[in-house]
Short mmCIF file of C-alpha atoms in Angstrom, two decimals:
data_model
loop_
_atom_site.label_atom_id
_atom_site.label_comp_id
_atom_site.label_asym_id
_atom_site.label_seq_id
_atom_site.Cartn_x
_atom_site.Cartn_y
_atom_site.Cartn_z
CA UNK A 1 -18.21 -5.28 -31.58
CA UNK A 2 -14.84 -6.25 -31.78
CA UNK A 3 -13.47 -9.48 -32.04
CA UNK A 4 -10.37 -11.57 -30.26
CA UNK A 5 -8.73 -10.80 -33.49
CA UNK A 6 -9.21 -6.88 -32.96
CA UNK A 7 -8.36 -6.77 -29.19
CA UNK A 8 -4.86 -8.89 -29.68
CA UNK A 9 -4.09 -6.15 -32.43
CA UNK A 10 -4.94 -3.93 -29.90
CA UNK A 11 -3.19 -5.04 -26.97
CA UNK A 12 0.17 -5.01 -29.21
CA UNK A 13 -0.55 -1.74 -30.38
CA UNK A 14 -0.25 -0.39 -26.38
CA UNK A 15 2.53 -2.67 -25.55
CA UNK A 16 4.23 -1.32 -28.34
CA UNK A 17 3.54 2.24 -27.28
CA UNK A 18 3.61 2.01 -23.52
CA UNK A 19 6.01 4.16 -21.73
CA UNK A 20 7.29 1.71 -19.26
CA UNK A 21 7.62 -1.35 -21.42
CA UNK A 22 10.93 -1.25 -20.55
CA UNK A 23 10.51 -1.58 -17.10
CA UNK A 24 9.26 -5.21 -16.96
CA UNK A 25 12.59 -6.36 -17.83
CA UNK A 26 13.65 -5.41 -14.22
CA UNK A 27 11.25 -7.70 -12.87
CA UNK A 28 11.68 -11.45 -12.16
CA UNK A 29 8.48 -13.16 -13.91
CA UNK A 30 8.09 -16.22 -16.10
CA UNK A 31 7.05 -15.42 -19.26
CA UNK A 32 4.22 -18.02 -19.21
CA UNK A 33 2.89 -16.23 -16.05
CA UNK A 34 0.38 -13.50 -15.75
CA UNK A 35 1.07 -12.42 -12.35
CA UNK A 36 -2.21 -10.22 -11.33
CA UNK A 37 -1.96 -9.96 -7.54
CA UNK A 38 1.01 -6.84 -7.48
CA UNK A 39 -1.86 -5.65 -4.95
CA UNK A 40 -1.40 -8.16 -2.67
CA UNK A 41 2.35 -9.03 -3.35
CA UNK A 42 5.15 -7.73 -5.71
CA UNK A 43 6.88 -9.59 -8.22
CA UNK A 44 10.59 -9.17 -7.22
CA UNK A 45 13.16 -6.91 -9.09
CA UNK A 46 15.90 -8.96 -10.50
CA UNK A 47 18.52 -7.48 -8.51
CA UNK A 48 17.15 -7.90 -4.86
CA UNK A 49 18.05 -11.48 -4.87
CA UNK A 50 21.78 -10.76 -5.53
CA UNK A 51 21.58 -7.95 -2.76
CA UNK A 52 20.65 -9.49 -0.07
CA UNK A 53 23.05 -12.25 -0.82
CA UNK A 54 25.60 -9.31 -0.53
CA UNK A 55 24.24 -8.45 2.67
CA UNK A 56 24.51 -11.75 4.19
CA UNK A 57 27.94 -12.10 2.88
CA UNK A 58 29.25 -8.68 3.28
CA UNK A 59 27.79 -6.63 5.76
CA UNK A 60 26.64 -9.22 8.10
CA UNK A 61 28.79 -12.35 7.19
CA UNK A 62 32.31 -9.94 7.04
CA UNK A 63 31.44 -6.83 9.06
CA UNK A 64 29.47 -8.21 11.83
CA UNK A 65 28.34 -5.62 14.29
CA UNK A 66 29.92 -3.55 13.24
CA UNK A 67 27.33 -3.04 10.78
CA UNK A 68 25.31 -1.30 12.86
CA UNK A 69 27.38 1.78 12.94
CA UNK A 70 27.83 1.39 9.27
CA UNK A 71 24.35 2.28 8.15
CA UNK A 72 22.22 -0.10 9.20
CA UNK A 73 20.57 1.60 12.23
CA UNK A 74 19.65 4.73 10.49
CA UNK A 75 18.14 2.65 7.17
CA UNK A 76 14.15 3.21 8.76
CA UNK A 77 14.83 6.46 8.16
CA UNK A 78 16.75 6.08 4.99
CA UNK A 79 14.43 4.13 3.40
CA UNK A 80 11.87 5.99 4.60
CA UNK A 81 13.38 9.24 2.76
CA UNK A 82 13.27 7.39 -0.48
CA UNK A 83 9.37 6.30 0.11
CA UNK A 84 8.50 9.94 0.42
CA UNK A 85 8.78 11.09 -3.13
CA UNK A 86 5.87 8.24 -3.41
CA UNK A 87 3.50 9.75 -1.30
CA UNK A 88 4.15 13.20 -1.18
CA UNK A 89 6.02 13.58 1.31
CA UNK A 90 8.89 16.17 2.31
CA UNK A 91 11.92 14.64 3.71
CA UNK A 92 12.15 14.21 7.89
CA UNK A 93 8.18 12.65 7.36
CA UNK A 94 8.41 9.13 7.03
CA UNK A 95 9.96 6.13 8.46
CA UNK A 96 10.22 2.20 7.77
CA UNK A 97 9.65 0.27 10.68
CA UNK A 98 7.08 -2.72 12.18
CA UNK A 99 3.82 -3.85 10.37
CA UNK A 100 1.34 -1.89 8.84
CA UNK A 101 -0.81 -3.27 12.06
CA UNK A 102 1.87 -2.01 14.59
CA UNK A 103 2.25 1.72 12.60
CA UNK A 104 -1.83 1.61 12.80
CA UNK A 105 -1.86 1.14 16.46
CA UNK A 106 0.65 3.88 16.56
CA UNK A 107 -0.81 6.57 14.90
CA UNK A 108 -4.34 6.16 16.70
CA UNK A 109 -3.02 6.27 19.74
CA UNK A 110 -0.95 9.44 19.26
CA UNK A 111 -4.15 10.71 17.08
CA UNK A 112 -6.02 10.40 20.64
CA UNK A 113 -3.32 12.17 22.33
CA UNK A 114 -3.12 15.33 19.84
CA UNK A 115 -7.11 15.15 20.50
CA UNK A 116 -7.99 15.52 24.26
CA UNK A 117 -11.57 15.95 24.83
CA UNK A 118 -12.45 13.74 21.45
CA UNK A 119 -13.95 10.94 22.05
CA UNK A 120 -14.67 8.98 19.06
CA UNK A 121 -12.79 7.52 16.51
CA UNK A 122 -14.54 7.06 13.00
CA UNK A 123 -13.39 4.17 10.22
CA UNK A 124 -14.04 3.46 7.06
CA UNK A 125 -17.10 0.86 7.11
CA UNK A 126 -15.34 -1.18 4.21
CA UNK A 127 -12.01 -1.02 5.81
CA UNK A 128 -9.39 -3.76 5.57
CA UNK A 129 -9.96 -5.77 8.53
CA UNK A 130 -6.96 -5.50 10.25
CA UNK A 131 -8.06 -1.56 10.44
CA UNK A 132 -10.45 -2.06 12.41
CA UNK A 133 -9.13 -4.52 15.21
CA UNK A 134 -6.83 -2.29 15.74
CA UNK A 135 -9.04 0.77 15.64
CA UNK A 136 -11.34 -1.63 18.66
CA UNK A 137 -8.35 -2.18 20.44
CA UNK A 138 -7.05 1.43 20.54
CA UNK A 139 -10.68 2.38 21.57
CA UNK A 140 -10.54 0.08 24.40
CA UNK A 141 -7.13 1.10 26.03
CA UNK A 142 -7.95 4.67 25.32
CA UNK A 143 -11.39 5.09 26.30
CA UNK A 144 -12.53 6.06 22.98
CA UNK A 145 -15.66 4.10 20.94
CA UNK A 146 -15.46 3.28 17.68
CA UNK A 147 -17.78 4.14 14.67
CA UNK A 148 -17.78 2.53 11.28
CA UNK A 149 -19.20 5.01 8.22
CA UNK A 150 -19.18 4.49 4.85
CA UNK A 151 -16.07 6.84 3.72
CA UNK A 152 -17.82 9.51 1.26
CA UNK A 153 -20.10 9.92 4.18
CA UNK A 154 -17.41 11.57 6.33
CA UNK A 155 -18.32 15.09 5.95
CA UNK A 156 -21.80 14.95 7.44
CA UNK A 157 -20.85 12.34 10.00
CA UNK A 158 -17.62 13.65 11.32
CA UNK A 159 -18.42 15.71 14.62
CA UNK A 160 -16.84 17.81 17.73
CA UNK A 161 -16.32 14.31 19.16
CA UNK A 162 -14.60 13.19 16.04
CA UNK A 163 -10.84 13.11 17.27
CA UNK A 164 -9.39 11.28 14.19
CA UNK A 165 -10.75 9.15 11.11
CA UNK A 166 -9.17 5.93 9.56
CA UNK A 167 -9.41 5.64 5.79
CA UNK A 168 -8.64 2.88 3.29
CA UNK A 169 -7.36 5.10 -0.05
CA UNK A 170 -8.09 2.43 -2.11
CA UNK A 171 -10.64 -0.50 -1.12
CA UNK A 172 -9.70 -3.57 -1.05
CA UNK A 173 -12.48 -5.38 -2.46
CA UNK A 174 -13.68 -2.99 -5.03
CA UNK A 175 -10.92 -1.08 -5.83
CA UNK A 176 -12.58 2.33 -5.53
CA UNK A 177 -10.49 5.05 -4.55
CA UNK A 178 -11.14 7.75 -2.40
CA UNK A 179 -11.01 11.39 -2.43
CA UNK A 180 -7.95 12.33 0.12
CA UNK A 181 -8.25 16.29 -0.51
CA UNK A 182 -11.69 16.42 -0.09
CA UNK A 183 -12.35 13.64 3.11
CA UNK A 184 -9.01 15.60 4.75
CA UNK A 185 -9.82 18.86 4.59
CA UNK A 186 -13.71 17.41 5.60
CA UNK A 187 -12.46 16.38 8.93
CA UNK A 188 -9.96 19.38 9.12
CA UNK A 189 -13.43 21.75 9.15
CA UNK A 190 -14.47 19.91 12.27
CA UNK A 191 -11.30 19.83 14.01
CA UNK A 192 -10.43 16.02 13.52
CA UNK A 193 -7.20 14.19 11.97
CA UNK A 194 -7.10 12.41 8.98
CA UNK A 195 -5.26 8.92 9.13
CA UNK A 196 -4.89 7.55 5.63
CA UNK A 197 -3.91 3.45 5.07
CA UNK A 198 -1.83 3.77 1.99
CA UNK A 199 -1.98 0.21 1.80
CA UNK A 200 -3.38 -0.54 -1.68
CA UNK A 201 -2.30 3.26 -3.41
CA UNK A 202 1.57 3.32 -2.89
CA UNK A 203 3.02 2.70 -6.21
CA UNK A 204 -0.15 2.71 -8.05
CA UNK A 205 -1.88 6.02 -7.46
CA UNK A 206 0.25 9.62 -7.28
CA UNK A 207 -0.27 10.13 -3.50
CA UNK A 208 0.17 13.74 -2.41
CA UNK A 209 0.49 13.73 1.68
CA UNK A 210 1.93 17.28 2.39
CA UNK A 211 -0.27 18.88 -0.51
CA UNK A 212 -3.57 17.33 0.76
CA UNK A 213 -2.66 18.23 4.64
CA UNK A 214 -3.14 14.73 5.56
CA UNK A 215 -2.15 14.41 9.46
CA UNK A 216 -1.16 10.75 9.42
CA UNK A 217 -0.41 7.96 7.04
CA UNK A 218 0.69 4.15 7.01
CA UNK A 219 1.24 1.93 4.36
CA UNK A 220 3.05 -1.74 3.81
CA UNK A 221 6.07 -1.73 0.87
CA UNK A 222 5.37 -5.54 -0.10
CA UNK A 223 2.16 -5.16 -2.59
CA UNK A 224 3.14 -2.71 -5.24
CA UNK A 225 6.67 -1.56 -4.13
CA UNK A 226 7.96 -4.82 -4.67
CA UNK A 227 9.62 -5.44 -0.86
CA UNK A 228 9.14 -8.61 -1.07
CA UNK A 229 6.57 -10.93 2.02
CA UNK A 230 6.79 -9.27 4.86
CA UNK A 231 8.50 -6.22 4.16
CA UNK A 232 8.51 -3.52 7.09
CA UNK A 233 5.74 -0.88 6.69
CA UNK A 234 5.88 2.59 6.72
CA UNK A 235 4.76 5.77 8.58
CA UNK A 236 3.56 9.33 7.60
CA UNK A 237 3.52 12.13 10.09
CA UNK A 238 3.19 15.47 8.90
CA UNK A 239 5.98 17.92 10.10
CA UNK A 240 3.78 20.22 12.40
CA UNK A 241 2.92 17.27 14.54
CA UNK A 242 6.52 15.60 14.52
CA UNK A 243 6.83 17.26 18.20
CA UNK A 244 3.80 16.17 19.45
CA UNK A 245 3.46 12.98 18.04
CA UNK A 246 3.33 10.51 21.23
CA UNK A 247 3.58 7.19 20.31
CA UNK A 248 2.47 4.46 23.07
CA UNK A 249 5.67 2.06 21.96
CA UNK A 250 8.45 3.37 23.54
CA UNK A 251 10.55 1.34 22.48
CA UNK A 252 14.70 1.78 22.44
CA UNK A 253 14.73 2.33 18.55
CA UNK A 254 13.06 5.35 18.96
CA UNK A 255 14.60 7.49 22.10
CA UNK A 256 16.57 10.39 21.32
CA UNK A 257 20.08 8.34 22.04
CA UNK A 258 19.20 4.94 22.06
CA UNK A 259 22.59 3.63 22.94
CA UNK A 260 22.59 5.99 26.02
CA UNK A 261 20.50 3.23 27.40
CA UNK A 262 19.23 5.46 30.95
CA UNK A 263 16.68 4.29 32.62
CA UNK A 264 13.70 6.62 31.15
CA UNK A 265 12.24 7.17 27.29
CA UNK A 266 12.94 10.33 25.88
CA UNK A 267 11.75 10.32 22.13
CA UNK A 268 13.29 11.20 19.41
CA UNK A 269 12.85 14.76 18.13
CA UNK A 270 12.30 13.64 14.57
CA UNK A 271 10.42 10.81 12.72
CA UNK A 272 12.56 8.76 14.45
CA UNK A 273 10.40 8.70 16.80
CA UNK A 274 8.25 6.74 14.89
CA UNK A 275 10.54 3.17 15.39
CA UNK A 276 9.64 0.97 18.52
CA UNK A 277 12.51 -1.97 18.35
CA UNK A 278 15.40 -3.08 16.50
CA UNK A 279 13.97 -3.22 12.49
CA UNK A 280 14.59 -6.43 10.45
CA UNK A 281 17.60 -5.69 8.59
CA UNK A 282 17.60 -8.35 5.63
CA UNK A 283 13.72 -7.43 4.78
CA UNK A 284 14.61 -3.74 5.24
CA UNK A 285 17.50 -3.79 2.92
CA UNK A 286 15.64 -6.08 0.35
CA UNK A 287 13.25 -3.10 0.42
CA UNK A 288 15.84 -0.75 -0.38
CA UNK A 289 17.17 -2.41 -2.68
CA UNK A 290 13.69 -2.80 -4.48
CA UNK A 291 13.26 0.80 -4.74
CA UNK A 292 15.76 1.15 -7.20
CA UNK A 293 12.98 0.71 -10.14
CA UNK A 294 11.07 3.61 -8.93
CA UNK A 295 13.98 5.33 -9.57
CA UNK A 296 13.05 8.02 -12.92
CA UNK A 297 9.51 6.98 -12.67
CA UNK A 298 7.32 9.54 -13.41
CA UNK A 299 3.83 9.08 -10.83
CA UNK A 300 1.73 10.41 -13.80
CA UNK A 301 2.70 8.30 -16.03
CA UNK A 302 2.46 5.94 -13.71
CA UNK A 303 -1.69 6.48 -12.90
CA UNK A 304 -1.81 7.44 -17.08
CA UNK A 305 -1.10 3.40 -17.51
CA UNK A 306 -2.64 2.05 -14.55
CA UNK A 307 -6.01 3.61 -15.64
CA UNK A 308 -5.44 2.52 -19.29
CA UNK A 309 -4.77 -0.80 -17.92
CA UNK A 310 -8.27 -0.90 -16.45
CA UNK A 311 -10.32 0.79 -18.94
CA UNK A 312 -8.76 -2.28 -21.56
CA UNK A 313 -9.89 -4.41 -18.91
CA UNK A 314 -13.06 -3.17 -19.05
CA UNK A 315 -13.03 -3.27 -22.79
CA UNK A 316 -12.04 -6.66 -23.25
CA UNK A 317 -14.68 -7.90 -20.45
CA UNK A 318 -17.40 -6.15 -22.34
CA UNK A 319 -17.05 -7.51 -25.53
CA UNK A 320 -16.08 -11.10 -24.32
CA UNK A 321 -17.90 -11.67 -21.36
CA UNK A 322 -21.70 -12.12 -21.64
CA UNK A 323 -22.23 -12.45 -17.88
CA UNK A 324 -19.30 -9.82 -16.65
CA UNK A 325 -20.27 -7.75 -13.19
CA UNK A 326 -17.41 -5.74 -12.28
CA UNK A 327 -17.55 -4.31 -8.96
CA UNK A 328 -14.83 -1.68 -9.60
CA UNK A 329 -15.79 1.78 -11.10
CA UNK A 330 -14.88 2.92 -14.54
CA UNK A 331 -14.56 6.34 -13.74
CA UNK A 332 -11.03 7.99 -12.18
CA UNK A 333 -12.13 7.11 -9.04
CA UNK A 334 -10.51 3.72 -8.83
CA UNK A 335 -7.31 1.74 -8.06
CA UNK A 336 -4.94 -0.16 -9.53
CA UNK A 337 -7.35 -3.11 -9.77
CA UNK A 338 -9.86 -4.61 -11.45
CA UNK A 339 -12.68 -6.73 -9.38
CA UNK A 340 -14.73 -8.98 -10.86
CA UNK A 341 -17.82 -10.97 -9.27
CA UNK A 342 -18.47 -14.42 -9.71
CA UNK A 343 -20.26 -16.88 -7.82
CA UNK A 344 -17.22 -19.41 -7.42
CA UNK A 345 -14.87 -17.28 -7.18
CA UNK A 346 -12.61 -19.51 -5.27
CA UNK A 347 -12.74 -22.56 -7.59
CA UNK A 348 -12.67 -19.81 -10.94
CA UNK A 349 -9.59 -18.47 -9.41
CA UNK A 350 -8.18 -21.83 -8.62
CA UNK A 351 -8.50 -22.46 -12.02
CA UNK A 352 -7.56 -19.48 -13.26
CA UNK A 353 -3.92 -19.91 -11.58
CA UNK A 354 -3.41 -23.18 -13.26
CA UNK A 355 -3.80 -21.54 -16.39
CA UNK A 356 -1.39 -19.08 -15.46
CA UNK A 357 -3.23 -16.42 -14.61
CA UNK A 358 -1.91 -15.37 -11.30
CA UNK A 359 -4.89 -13.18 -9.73
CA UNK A 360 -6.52 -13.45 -6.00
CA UNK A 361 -10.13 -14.22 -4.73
CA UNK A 362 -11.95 -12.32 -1.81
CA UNK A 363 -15.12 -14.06 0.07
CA UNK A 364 -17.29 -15.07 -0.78
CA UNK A 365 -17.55 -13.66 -4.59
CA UNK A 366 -14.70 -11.58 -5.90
CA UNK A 367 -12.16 -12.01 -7.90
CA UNK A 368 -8.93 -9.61 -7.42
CA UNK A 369 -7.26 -8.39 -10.76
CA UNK A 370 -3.81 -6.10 -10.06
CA UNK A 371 -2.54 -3.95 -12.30
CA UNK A 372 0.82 -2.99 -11.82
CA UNK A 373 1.90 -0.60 -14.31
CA UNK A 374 5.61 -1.62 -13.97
CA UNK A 375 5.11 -4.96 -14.97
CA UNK A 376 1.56 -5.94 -15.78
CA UNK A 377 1.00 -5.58 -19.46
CA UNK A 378 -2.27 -5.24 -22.16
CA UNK A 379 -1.79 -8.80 -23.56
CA UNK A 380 -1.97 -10.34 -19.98
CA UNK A 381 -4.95 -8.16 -19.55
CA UNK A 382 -6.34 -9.87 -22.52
CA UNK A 383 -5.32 -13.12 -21.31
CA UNK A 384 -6.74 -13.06 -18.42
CA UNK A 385 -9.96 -12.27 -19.74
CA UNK A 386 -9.63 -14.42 -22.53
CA UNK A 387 -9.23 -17.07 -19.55
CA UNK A 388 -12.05 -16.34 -17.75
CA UNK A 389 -14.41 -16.68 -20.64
CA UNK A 390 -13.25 -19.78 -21.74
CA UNK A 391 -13.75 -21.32 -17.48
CA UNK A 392 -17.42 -19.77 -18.10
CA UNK A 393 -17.96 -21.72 -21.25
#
């Protein structure tokens, strides 16, 4: 077995080596931080800060409204152009407006509509919560029911009622990540849509939304894009339902001349569409300017160091931790994150902070490691471990 000795060789050896070393420098951390919740929220780029201030000063501060006509009311769609690449996505597919929670209610509603007759939606049993309020809530005002299944159960539980399913890619709790080719083209077979909550994949796994025919797709920017709290979400809908796609927020931001201001909604004709009401221009612009470190990122690459990320983790937990149960696979089939059990996990992650080691908990016994592959490196990973051990001691 090897030693502490071995593994901080080790972890110098892959820092030395790794591909995107270079990109941590972007990032604003502390060097006596391990910051291990990217899954929940970001670090922020270095630049953002001095961007926004920009924003405030220039656009806002010395242009005023006129702004608006200056490229701020078209930035949803903008930013949502420079998202794509992330996901998959052709251009005219996404936009960045609202919540995740608002884009959810969204896309189940028009889901419904593209489905007449259907009249059940399904959701992933181990969804993110929010999922499925809103999934109850869409059920109720549509007159649909709502049925929780476990998510690799899909293909034998997906029916001619079936009008769309609601999947976490990544779980939240366990990290496991889900097959998108195989659940979409599941539901395809029996005439349902696929909605996929990008929530926990974006930036972490190489999403592939045209490819994989998914129908629909949300997903927040502030976990491991970097968008900083509260960042406006985004929204997936494939081309051949752009048309159809008949949102129950009509709101001004997306009719097809919203200015025109008459008296009746007429959407948009392209992802437009998507918006409800005026977007948050200072998140929406710290966003964009957040992006810029995707920029020459290569996705494999990307996963290539994520998973190595986790399989050190893995490493380093099995030769110093007696006791470790690790809730997140070891295959492929995982996220960017690394979940540990532990019966305190609230106080062990309390402590674990004021050490430095900047992870998250989840009731009642799970604690949340991120990787994020821009930023997170193998000595942290060692650290944290290293950490952990010595809290069990």
């Amino acid at each position: 077995m090897a030693g502490v000795t071995d593994l901080v060789a080790e972890a110098a050896a892959l820092d030395a080596a790794d591909p995107l070393a270079h990109k941590r420098n972007e990032f604003d951390l502390a060097a006596d931080v391990a910051y291990f919740d990217g899954n929940s929220l970001g670090a922020p780029p270095k630049h953002v800060a001095e961007r926004v201030a920009a924003v405030v000063r220039e656009q806002w501060g010395g242009r005023l409204i006129r702004s608006w006509s200056e490229g701020w009311w078209e930035a949803p769609e903008r930013v949502g152009e420079r998202i794509a690449p992330l996901v998959g996505a052709a251009p005219g597919q996404v936009v960045v407006a609202d919540s995740t929670s608002v884009n959810l209610f969204k896309a189940l509603v028009a889901a419904t509509r593209l489905t007449p007759g259907r009249d059940e939606i399904l959701v992933d049993a181990d969804t993110f919560p929010t999922d499925g309020y809103i999934a109850d809530e869409v059920a109720r005002l549509t007159g649909r029911t709502v049925r929780r299944v476990v998510a690799e159960d899909l293909p034998d539980e997906v029916s001619e009622r079936t009008a769309v399913a609601l999947i976490n890619h990544v779980d939240y709790i366990t990290g496991r990540a889900h097959d998108m080719a195989a659940l979409t083209a599941a539901l395809h077979r029996a005439g349902a849509l696929a909605l996929w909550d990008l929530c926990h994949s974006v930036g972490a796994l190489p999403v592939e939304l045209d490819a994989t025919g998914v129908d629909l797709a949300v997903g927040c920017t502030y976990k491991f894009l970097n968008g900083g709290p509260g960042a406006p979400a985004f929204l997936y809908v494939a081309t051949k339902w752009l048309d159809r796609f008949d949102q129950p927020l009509a709101g001004w931001a997306g009719d097809r001349d919203p200015f025109a201001m008459r008296g009746a909604y007429e959407a948009h004709a392209g992802i437009a569409r998507g918006r409800a009401g005026t977007p948050d221009m200072l998140s929406l612009l710290a966003l964009d300017a957040a992006l810029d470190v995707w920029d020459g990122v290569d996705r494999g690459t990307l996963r290539e160091k994520g998973l190595a990320l986790g399989e050190f983790f893995f490493r380093c937990a099995d030769e110093l931790l007696d006791d470790a149960e690790v809730a997140t696979p070891r295959g492929a089939d995982r996220g960017h994150q690394i979940s540990v059990l532990d019966h305190d996990a609230a106080e062990t992650m309390a402590a674990l902070i004021d050490r430095g080691v900047i992870g998250d908990f989840r009731p009642p016994n799970v604690l949340r490691f991120g990787l994020a592959p821009l930023y997170t490196t193998y000595g942290e990973v060692l650290r944290a471990v290293t950490t952990l051990r010595d809290l069990r001691r």
